Coordinates of C-alpha atoms in Angstrom, one line a residue:
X1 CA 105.5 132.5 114.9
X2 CA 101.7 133.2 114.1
X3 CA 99.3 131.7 111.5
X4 CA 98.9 134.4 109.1
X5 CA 96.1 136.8 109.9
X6 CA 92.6 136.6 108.7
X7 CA 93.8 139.7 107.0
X8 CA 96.2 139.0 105.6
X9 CA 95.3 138.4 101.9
X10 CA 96.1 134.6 100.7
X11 CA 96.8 134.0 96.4
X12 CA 96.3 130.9 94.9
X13 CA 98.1 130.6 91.1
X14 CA 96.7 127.9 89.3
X15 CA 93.3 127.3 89.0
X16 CA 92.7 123.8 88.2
X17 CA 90.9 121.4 90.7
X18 CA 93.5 121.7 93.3
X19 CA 94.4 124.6 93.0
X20 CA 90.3 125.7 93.5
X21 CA 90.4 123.7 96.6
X22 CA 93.0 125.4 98.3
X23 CA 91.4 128.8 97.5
X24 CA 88.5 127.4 98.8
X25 CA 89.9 126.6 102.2
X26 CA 91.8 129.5 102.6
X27 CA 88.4 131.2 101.9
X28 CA 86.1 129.4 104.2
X29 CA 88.6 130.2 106.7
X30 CA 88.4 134.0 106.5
X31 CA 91.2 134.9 104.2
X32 CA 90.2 137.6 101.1
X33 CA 91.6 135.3 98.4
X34 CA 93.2 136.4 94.9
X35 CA 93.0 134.1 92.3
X36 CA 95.2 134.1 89.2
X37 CA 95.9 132.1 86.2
X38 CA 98.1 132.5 82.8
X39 CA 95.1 131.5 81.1
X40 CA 92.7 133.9 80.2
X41 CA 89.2 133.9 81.8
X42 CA 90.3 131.0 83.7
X43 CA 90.6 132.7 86.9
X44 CA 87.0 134.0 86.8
X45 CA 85.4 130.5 85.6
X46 CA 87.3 128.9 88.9
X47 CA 85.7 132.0 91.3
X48 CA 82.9 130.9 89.4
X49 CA 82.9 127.2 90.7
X50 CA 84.2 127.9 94.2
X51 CA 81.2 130.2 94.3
X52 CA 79.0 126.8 93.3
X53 CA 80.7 124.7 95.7
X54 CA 79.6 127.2 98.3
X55 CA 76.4 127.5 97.1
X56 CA 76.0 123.3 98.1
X57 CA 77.4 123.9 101.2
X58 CA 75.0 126.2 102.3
X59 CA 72.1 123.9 101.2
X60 CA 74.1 120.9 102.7
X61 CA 73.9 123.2 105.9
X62 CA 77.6 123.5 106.1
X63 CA 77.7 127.2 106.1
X64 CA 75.4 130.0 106.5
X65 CA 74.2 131.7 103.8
X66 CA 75.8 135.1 106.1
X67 CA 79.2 133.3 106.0
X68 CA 78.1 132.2 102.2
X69 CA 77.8 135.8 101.0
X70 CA 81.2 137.2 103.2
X71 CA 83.3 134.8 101.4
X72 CA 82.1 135.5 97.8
X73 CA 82.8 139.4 98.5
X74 CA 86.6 138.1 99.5
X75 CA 87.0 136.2 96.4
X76 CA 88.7 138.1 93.7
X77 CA 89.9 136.6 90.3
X78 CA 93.2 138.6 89.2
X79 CA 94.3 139.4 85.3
X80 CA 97.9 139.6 86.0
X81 CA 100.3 138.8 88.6
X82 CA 101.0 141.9 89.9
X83 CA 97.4 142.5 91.3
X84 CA 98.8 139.6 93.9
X85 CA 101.0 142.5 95.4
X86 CA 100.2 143.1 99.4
X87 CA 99.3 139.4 99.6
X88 CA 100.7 137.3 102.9
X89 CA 100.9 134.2 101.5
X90 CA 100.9 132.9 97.9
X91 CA 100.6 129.1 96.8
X92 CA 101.3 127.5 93.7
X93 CA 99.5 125.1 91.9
X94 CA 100.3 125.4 88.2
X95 CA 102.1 122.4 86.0
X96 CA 104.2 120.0 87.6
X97 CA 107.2 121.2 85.9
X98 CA 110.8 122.9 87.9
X99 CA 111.2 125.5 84.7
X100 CA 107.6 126.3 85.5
X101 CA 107.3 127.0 88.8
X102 CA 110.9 128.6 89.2
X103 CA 109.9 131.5 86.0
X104 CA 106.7 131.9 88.5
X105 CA 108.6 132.7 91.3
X106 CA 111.0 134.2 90.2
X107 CA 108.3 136.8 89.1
X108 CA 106.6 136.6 92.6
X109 CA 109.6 138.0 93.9
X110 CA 109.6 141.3 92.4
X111 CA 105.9 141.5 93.1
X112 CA 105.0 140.8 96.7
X113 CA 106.5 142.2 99.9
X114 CA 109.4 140.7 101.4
X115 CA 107.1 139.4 104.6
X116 CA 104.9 137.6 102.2
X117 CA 105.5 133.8 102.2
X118 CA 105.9 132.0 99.3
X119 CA 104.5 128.5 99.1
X120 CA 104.7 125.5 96.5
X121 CA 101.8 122.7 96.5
X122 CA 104.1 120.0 94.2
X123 CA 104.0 116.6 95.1
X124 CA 106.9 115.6 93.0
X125 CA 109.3 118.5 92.7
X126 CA 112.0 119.3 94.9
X127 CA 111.1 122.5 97.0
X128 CA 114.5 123.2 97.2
X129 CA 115.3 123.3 93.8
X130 CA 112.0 125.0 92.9
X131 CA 113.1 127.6 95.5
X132 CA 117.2 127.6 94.2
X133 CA 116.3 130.5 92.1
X134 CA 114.6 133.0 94.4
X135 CA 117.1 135.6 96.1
X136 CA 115.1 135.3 99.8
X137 CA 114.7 131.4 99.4
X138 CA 114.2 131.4 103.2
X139 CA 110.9 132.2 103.0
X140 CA 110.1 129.6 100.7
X141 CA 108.1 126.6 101.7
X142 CA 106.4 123.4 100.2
X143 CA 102.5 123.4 101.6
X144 CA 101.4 119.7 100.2
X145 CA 97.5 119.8 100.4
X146 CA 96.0 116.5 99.3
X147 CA 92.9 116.1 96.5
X148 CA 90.2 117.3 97.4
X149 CA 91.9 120.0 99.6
X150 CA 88.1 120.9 101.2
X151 CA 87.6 117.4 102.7
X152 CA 91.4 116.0 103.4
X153 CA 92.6 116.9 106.3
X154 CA 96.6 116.2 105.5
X155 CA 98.9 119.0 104.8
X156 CA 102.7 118.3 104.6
X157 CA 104.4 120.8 105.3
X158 CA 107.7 120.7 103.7
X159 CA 110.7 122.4 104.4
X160 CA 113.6 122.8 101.8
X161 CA 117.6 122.9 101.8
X162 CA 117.6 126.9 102.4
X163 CA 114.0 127.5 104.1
X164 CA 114.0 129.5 107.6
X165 CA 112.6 127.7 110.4
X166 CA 110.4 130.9 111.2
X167 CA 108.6 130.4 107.5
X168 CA 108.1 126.6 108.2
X169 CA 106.5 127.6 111.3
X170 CA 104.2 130.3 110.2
X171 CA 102.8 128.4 107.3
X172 CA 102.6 125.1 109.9
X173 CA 100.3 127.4 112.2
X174 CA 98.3 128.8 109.4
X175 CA 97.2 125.6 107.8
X176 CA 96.4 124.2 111.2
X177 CA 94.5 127.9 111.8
X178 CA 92.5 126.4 108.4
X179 CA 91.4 123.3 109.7
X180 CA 93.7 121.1 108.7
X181 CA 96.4 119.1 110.2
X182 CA 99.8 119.7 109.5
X183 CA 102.9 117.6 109.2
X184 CA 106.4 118.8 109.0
X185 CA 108.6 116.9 106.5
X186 CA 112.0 117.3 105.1
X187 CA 112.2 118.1 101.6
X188 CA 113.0 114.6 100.4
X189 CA 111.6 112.9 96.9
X190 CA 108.2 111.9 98.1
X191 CA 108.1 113.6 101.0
X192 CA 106.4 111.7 103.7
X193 CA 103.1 110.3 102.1
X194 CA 104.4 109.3 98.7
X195 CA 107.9 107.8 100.3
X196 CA 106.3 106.0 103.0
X197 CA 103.4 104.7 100.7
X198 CA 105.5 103.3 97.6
X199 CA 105.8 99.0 98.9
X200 CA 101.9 99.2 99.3
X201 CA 101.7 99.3 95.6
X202 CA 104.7 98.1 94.5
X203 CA 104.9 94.6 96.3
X204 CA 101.2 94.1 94.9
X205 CA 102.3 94.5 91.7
X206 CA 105.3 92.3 92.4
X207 CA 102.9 89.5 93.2
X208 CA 100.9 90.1 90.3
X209 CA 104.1 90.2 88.1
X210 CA 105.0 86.5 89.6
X211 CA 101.4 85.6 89.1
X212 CA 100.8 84.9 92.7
X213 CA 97.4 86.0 92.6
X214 CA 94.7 88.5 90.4
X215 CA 94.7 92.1 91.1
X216 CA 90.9 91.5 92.5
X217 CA 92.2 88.5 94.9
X218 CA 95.2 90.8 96.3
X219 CA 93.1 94.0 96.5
X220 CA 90.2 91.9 98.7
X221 CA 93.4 90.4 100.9
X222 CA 94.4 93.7 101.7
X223 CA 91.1 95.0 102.4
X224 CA 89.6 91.8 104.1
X225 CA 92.9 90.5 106.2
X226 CA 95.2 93.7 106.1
X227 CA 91.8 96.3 107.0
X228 CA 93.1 98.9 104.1
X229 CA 90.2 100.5 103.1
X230 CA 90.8 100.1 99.0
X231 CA 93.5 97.6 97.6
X232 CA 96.3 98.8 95.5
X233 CA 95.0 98.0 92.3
X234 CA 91.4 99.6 92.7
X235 CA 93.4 102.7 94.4
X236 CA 95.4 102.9 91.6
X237 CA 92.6 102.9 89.2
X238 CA 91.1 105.6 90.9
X239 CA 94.0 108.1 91.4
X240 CA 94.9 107.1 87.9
X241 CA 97.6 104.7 86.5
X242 CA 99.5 107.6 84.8
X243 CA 99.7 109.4 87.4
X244 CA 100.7 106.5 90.0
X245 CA 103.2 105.6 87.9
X246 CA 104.7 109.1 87.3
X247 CA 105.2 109.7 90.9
X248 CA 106.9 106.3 91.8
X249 CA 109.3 106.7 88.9
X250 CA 110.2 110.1 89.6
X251 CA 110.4 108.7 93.6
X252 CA 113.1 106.1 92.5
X253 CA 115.2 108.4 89.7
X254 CA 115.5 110.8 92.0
X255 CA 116.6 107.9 94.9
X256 CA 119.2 107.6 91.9
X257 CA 117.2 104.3 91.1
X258 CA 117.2 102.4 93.9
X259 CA 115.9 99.0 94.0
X260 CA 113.8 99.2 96.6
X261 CA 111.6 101.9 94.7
X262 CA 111.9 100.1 91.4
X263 CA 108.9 100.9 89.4
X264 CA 106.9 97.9 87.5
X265 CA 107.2 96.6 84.1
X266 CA 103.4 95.7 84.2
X267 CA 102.0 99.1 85.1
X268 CA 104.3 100.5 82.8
X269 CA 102.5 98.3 80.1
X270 CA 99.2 99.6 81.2
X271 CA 99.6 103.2 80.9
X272 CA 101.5 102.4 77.7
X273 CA 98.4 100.6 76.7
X274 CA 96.3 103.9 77.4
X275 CA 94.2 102.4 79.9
X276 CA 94.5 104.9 83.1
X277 CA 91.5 103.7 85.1
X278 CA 88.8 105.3 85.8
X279 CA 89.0 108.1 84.2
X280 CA 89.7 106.4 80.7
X281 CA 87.3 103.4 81.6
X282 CA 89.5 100.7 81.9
X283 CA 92.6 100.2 84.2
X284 CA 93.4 96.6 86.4
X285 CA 89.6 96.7 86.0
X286 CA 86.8 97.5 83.6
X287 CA 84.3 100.2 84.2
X288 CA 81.3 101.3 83.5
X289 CA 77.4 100.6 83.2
X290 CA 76.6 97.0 83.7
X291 CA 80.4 96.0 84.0
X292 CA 80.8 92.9 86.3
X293 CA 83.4 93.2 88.5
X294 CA 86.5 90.6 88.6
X295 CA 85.4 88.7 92.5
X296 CA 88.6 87.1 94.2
X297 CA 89.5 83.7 94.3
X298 CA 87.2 81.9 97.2
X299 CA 87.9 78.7 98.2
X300 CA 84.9 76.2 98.4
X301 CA 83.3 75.3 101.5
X302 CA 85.6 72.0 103.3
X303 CA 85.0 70.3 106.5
X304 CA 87.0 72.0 109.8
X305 CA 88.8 69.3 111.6
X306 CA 87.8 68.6 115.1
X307 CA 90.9 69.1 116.8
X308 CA 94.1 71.0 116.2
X309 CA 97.8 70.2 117.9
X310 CA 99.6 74.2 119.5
X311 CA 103.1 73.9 118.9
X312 CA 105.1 76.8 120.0
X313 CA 103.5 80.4 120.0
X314 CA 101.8 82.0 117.0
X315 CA 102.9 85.3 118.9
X316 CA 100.8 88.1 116.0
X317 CA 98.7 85.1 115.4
X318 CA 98.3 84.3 119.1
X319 CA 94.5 85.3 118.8
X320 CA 93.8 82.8 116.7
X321 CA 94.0 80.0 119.6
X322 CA 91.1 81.4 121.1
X323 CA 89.1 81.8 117.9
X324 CA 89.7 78.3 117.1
X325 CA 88.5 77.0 120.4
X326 CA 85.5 79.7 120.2
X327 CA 84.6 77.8 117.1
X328 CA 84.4 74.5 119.6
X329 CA 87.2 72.5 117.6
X330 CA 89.6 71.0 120.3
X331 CA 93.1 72.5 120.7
X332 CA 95.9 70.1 122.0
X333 CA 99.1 71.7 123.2
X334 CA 102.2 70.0 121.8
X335 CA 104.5 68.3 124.9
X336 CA 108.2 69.1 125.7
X337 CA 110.4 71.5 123.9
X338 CA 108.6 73.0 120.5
X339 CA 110.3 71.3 117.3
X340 CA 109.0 74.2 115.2
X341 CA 109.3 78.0 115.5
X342 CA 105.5 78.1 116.3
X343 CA 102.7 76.8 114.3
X344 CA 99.3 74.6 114.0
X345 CA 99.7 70.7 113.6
X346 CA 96.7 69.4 111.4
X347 CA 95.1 66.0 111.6
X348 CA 96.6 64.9 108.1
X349 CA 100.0 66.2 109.6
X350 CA 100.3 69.3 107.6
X351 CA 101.8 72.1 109.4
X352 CA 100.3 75.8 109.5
X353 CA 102.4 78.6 110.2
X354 CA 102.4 82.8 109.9
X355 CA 104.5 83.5 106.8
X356 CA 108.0 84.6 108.0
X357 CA 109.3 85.6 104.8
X358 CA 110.6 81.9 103.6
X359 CA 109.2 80.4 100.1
X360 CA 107.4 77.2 100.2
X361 CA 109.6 76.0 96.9
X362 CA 112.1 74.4 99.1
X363 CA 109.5 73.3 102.1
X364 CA 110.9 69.7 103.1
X365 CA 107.5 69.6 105.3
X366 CA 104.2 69.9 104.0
X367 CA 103.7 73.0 105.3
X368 CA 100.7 75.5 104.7
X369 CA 101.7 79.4 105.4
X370 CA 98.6 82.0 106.2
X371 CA 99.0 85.5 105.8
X372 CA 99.0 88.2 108.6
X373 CA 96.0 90.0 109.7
X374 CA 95.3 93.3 111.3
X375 CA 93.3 91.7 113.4
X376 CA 92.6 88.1 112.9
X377 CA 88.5 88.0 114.9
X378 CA 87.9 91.1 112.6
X379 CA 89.7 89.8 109.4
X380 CA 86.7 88.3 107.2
X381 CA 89.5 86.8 104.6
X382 CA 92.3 84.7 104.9
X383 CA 95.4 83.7 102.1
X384 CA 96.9 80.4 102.4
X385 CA 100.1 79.6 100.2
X386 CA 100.8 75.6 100.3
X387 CA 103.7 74.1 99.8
X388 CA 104.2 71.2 96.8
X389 CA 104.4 69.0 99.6
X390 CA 100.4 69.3 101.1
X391 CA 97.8 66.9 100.0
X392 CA 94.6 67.6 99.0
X393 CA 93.4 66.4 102.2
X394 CA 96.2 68.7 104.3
X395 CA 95.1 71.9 102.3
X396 CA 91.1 71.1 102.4
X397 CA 91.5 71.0 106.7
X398 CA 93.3 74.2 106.4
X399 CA 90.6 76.1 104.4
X400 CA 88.0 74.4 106.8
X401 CA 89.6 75.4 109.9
X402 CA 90.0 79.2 109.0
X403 CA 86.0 78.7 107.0
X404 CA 84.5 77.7 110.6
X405 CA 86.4 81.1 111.7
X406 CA 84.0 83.0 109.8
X407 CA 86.6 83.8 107.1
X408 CA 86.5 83.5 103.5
X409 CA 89.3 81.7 102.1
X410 CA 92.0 82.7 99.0
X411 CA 94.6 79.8 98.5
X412 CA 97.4 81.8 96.2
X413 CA 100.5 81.0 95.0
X414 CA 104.0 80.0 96.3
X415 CA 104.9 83.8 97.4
X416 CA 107.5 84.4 100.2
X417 CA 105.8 87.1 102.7
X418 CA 102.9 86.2 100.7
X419 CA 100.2 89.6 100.4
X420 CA 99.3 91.6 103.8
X421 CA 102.8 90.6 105.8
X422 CA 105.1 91.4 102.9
X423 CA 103.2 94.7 102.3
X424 CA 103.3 96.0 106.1
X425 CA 106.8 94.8 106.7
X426 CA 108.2 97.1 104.0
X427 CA 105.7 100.2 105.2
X428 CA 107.1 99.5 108.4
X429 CA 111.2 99.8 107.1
X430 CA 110.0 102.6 104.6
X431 CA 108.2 104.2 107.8
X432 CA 111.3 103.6 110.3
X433 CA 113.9 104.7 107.2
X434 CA 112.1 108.3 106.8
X435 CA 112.6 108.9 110.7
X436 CA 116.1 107.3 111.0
X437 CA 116.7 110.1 108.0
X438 CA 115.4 112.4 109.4
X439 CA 112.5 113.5 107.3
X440 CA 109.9 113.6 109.5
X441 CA 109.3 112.2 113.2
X442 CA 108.0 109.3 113.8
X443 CA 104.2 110.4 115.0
X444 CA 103.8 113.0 112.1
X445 CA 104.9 109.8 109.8
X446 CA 102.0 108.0 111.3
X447 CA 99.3 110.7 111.1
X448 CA 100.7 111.4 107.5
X449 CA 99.9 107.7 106.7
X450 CA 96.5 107.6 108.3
X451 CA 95.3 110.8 107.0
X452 CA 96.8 111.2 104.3
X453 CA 95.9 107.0 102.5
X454 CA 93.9 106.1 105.0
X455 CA 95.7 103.1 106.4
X456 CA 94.7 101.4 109.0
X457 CA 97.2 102.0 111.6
X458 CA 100.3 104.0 110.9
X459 CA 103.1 101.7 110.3
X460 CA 105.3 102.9 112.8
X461 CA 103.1 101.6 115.1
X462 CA 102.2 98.6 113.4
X463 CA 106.3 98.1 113.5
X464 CA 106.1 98.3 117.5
X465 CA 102.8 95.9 117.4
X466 CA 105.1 93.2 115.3
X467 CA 108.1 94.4 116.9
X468 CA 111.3 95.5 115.0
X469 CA 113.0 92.2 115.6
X470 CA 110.2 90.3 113.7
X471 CA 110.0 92.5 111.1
X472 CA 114.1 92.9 110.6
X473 CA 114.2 89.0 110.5
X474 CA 111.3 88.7 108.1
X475 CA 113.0 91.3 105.9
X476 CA 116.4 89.1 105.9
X477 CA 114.5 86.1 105.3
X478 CA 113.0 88.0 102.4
X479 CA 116.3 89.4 100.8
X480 CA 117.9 85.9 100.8
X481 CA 114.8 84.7 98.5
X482 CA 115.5 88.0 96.5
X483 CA 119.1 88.9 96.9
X484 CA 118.8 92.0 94.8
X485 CA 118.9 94.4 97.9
X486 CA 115.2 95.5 97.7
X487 CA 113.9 93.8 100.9
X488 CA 117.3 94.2 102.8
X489 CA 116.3 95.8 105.9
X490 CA 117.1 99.7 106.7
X491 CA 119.5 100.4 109.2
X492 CA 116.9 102.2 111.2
X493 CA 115.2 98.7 111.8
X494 CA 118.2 97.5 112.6
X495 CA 118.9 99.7 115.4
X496 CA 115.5 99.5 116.3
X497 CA 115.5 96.0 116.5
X498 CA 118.9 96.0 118.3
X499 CA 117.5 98.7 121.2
X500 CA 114.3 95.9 121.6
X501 CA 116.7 93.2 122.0
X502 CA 118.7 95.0 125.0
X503 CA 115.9 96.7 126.4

């Protein structure tokens, strides 16, 4: 099956910011495009603004002013639905509400041809359901563009219980025909994105909740050690806190409220509390003209210690051995058989170690844990989380070893997984969970990730990096400190790790 031709007229229903953005792409790419809204002179305002947008491209020398002129004669704003008859394709974009959309299509039906395909942009609905009402629901499909449509590249393309593989396919080739790159999911709550995605903000808010650390000392964590381009809480901010929140309690009622996408009490309390973020001026942070900005927690400067004792392997912090030796402090390797799983003995006799999941509340050593690091020579931050059991002198050596690394150092609180580790070990189950259910295959969940939130490696991949035996074990570790099943690894990591093990 064939993108749709250039045509073939495309509709776009709902004229709100989305909903111009998809018109606009579809328009760019050569389609006449209909536009239609319920609301009166709404659809002419939004042909209006796409004509402005245009208008910047061409000055931005984007497009010609040739091409300019050609797509502003395809662009037609309708007055009632049935001027979208003889249309090929027809997306949605109205309220995020199943009565809505199904009244919508159910008067699509009688309207367009029975070739045209019929396409939903929700992000929260089920397409199946949304489609349960249509006679023909074969040729029904979910086409998940993400804001702004013109710039992202994502589109998930979402088949439901009923749609027809030849209508997945078609609207596949046509949104790839458009530029952009296409996923294929199953029609699942969340789909790929917003599934995959919910432990990035969840287990910051977790930490938050246990008063681990400050929003602004977790997001710089993740941004500085993990290498995600915006932390959790300033991401939230900007997408909105309302809006966050919907979609993750509407991904775990529809989960039938499963623990492990439980929503949280604090951001509840925020949007409750009216302030949304950005848009509202306040969220996890303040904003506006002259408004400081919270900075994480930064250790003060301490002395490195000259030498360092190996014990073991630091296997995902291996590179750090040759980063502490770069920085000309001597590195002894421990004799005989390691006593310790791997780790870094410090002159005081403190031990440093990778979080693996453990707390320190119980730590009968004084023991230091650091967080993982997408890359530890690139990583310009670094977490500790001491034990009760490390002297002053222990922890200073610590935060001067890592300081004459080039890193900046946050010391937080007793946390087991602590910030970056915790986080990618559950996108990596969530990740591994969506393939093993078959809602997507394992490269489209990666590209989805990395185009779609811009992480900075798609966790499937980070899962083979860290391999699934580490992460499984970390996971376990994690669900004995919180037996409530939340961390309790997916039986597609345990398979995974099980095919490692014998392989």
């Amino acid at each position: 099956m064939t993108a749709l031709r250039l045509s073939s007229a495309v509709a776009v229903v709902g004229t709100g910011t989305m909903g111009q953005g998809i018109a606009q792409v579809a328009l760019v790419a050569g389609h006449p495009v209909r536009l239609y809204d319920a609301a009166p002179g709404r659809a002419r305002a939004a042909a209006d603004a796409i004509g402005a947008r245009l208008d910047r491209l061409v000055e931005k020398g984007r497009l010609t002013a040739v091409d300019r002129a050609a797509a502003g004669a395809r662009l037609t704003p309708a007055d009632d639905l049935s001027e979208l008859a003889g249309c090929g394709l027809v997306i949605e974009a109205v309220l995020e509400r199943l009565d809505v959309k199904q009244q919508l299509f159910r008067q699509l039906e009688d309207i367009v041809a029975e070739d045209c395909l019929l396409a939903t942009n929700t992000s929260s609905l089920s397409v199946t359901a949304i489609a349960g009402v249509l006679r023909e629901p074969g040729r029904f499909v979910g086409l998940h563009f993400f804001n702004p449509a013109p710039l992202l590249p994502l589109v998930e393309v979402v088949s439901g219980f009923a749609t027809e593989e030849r209508a997945a396919t078609r609207a596949y080739a046509t949104a790839k025909a458009w530029g952009k790159t296409p996923v294929r999911s199953a029609d699942t709550p969340g789909f790929i994105v917003n599934r995959v995605a919910r432990p990035f903000y969840a287990e910051a808010l977790r930490l938050y909740e246990e008063r681990v650390a400050d929003p602004a000392t977790i997001d710089a964590v993740l941004r500085e050690c993990g290498g995600f381009t915006m932390g959790p809480f300033e991401l939230t901010d900007l997408i909105g806190q309302d809006v966050n929140e919907a979609v993750t309690r509407s991904v775990w009622e529809s989960f039938f409220q499963d623990p492990k996408f439980t929503p949280s009490l604090a951001q509840r309390r925020l949007v409750e509390s009216q302030r949304l973020g950005r848009k509202s001026g306040r969220g996890w942070y303040a904003y506006g003209d002259d408004v400081p900005r919270p900075q994480p927690h930064t250790a003060e400067p301490a002395d490195a210690p000259r030498s360092v004792t190996l014990h073991g392997d630091l296997f995902p912090a291996e590179a750090l051995v040759g980063l502490i030796q770069k920085a000309d402090i001597e590195v002894r390797h421990a004799q005989g058989a390691p006593s310790h799983p791997g780790g870094i003995e410090l002159p005081s006799g403190a031990w440093l170690a990778l979080t693996d999941g453990s707390g320190m509340a119980a730590a009968v050593e004084p023991t230091i844990h650091f967080d993982l690091a997408l890359d530890y020579g690139a990583a310009t931050r670094i977490a500790l989380s001491p034990s009760s059991r490390v002297d002053e002198q222990g922890l200073r050596e610590a935060i001067g070893l890592f300081q004459a690394l080039g890193k900046k150092v946050s010391v937080i609180g007793s946390a087991p997984g602590m910030i970056v580790a915790r986080t990618v070990w559950m996108l990596v189950d969530f990740a591994l969970d969506a393939v093993g259910r078959g809602v997507a295959d394992a490269e489209d969940v990666d590209t989805a990730m990395r185009l779609g939130v811009n992480y900075p490696l798609g966790p499937v991949e980070w899962g083979r990096r860290l391999t699934a035996c580490r992460v499984a074990e970390s996971l376990e570790t994690l669900h004995e400190e919180y037996p409530t099943g939340r961390y309790a690894p997916s039986q597609a990591l345990r398979r995974q790790a099980v095919r490692e093990e014998h392989s």
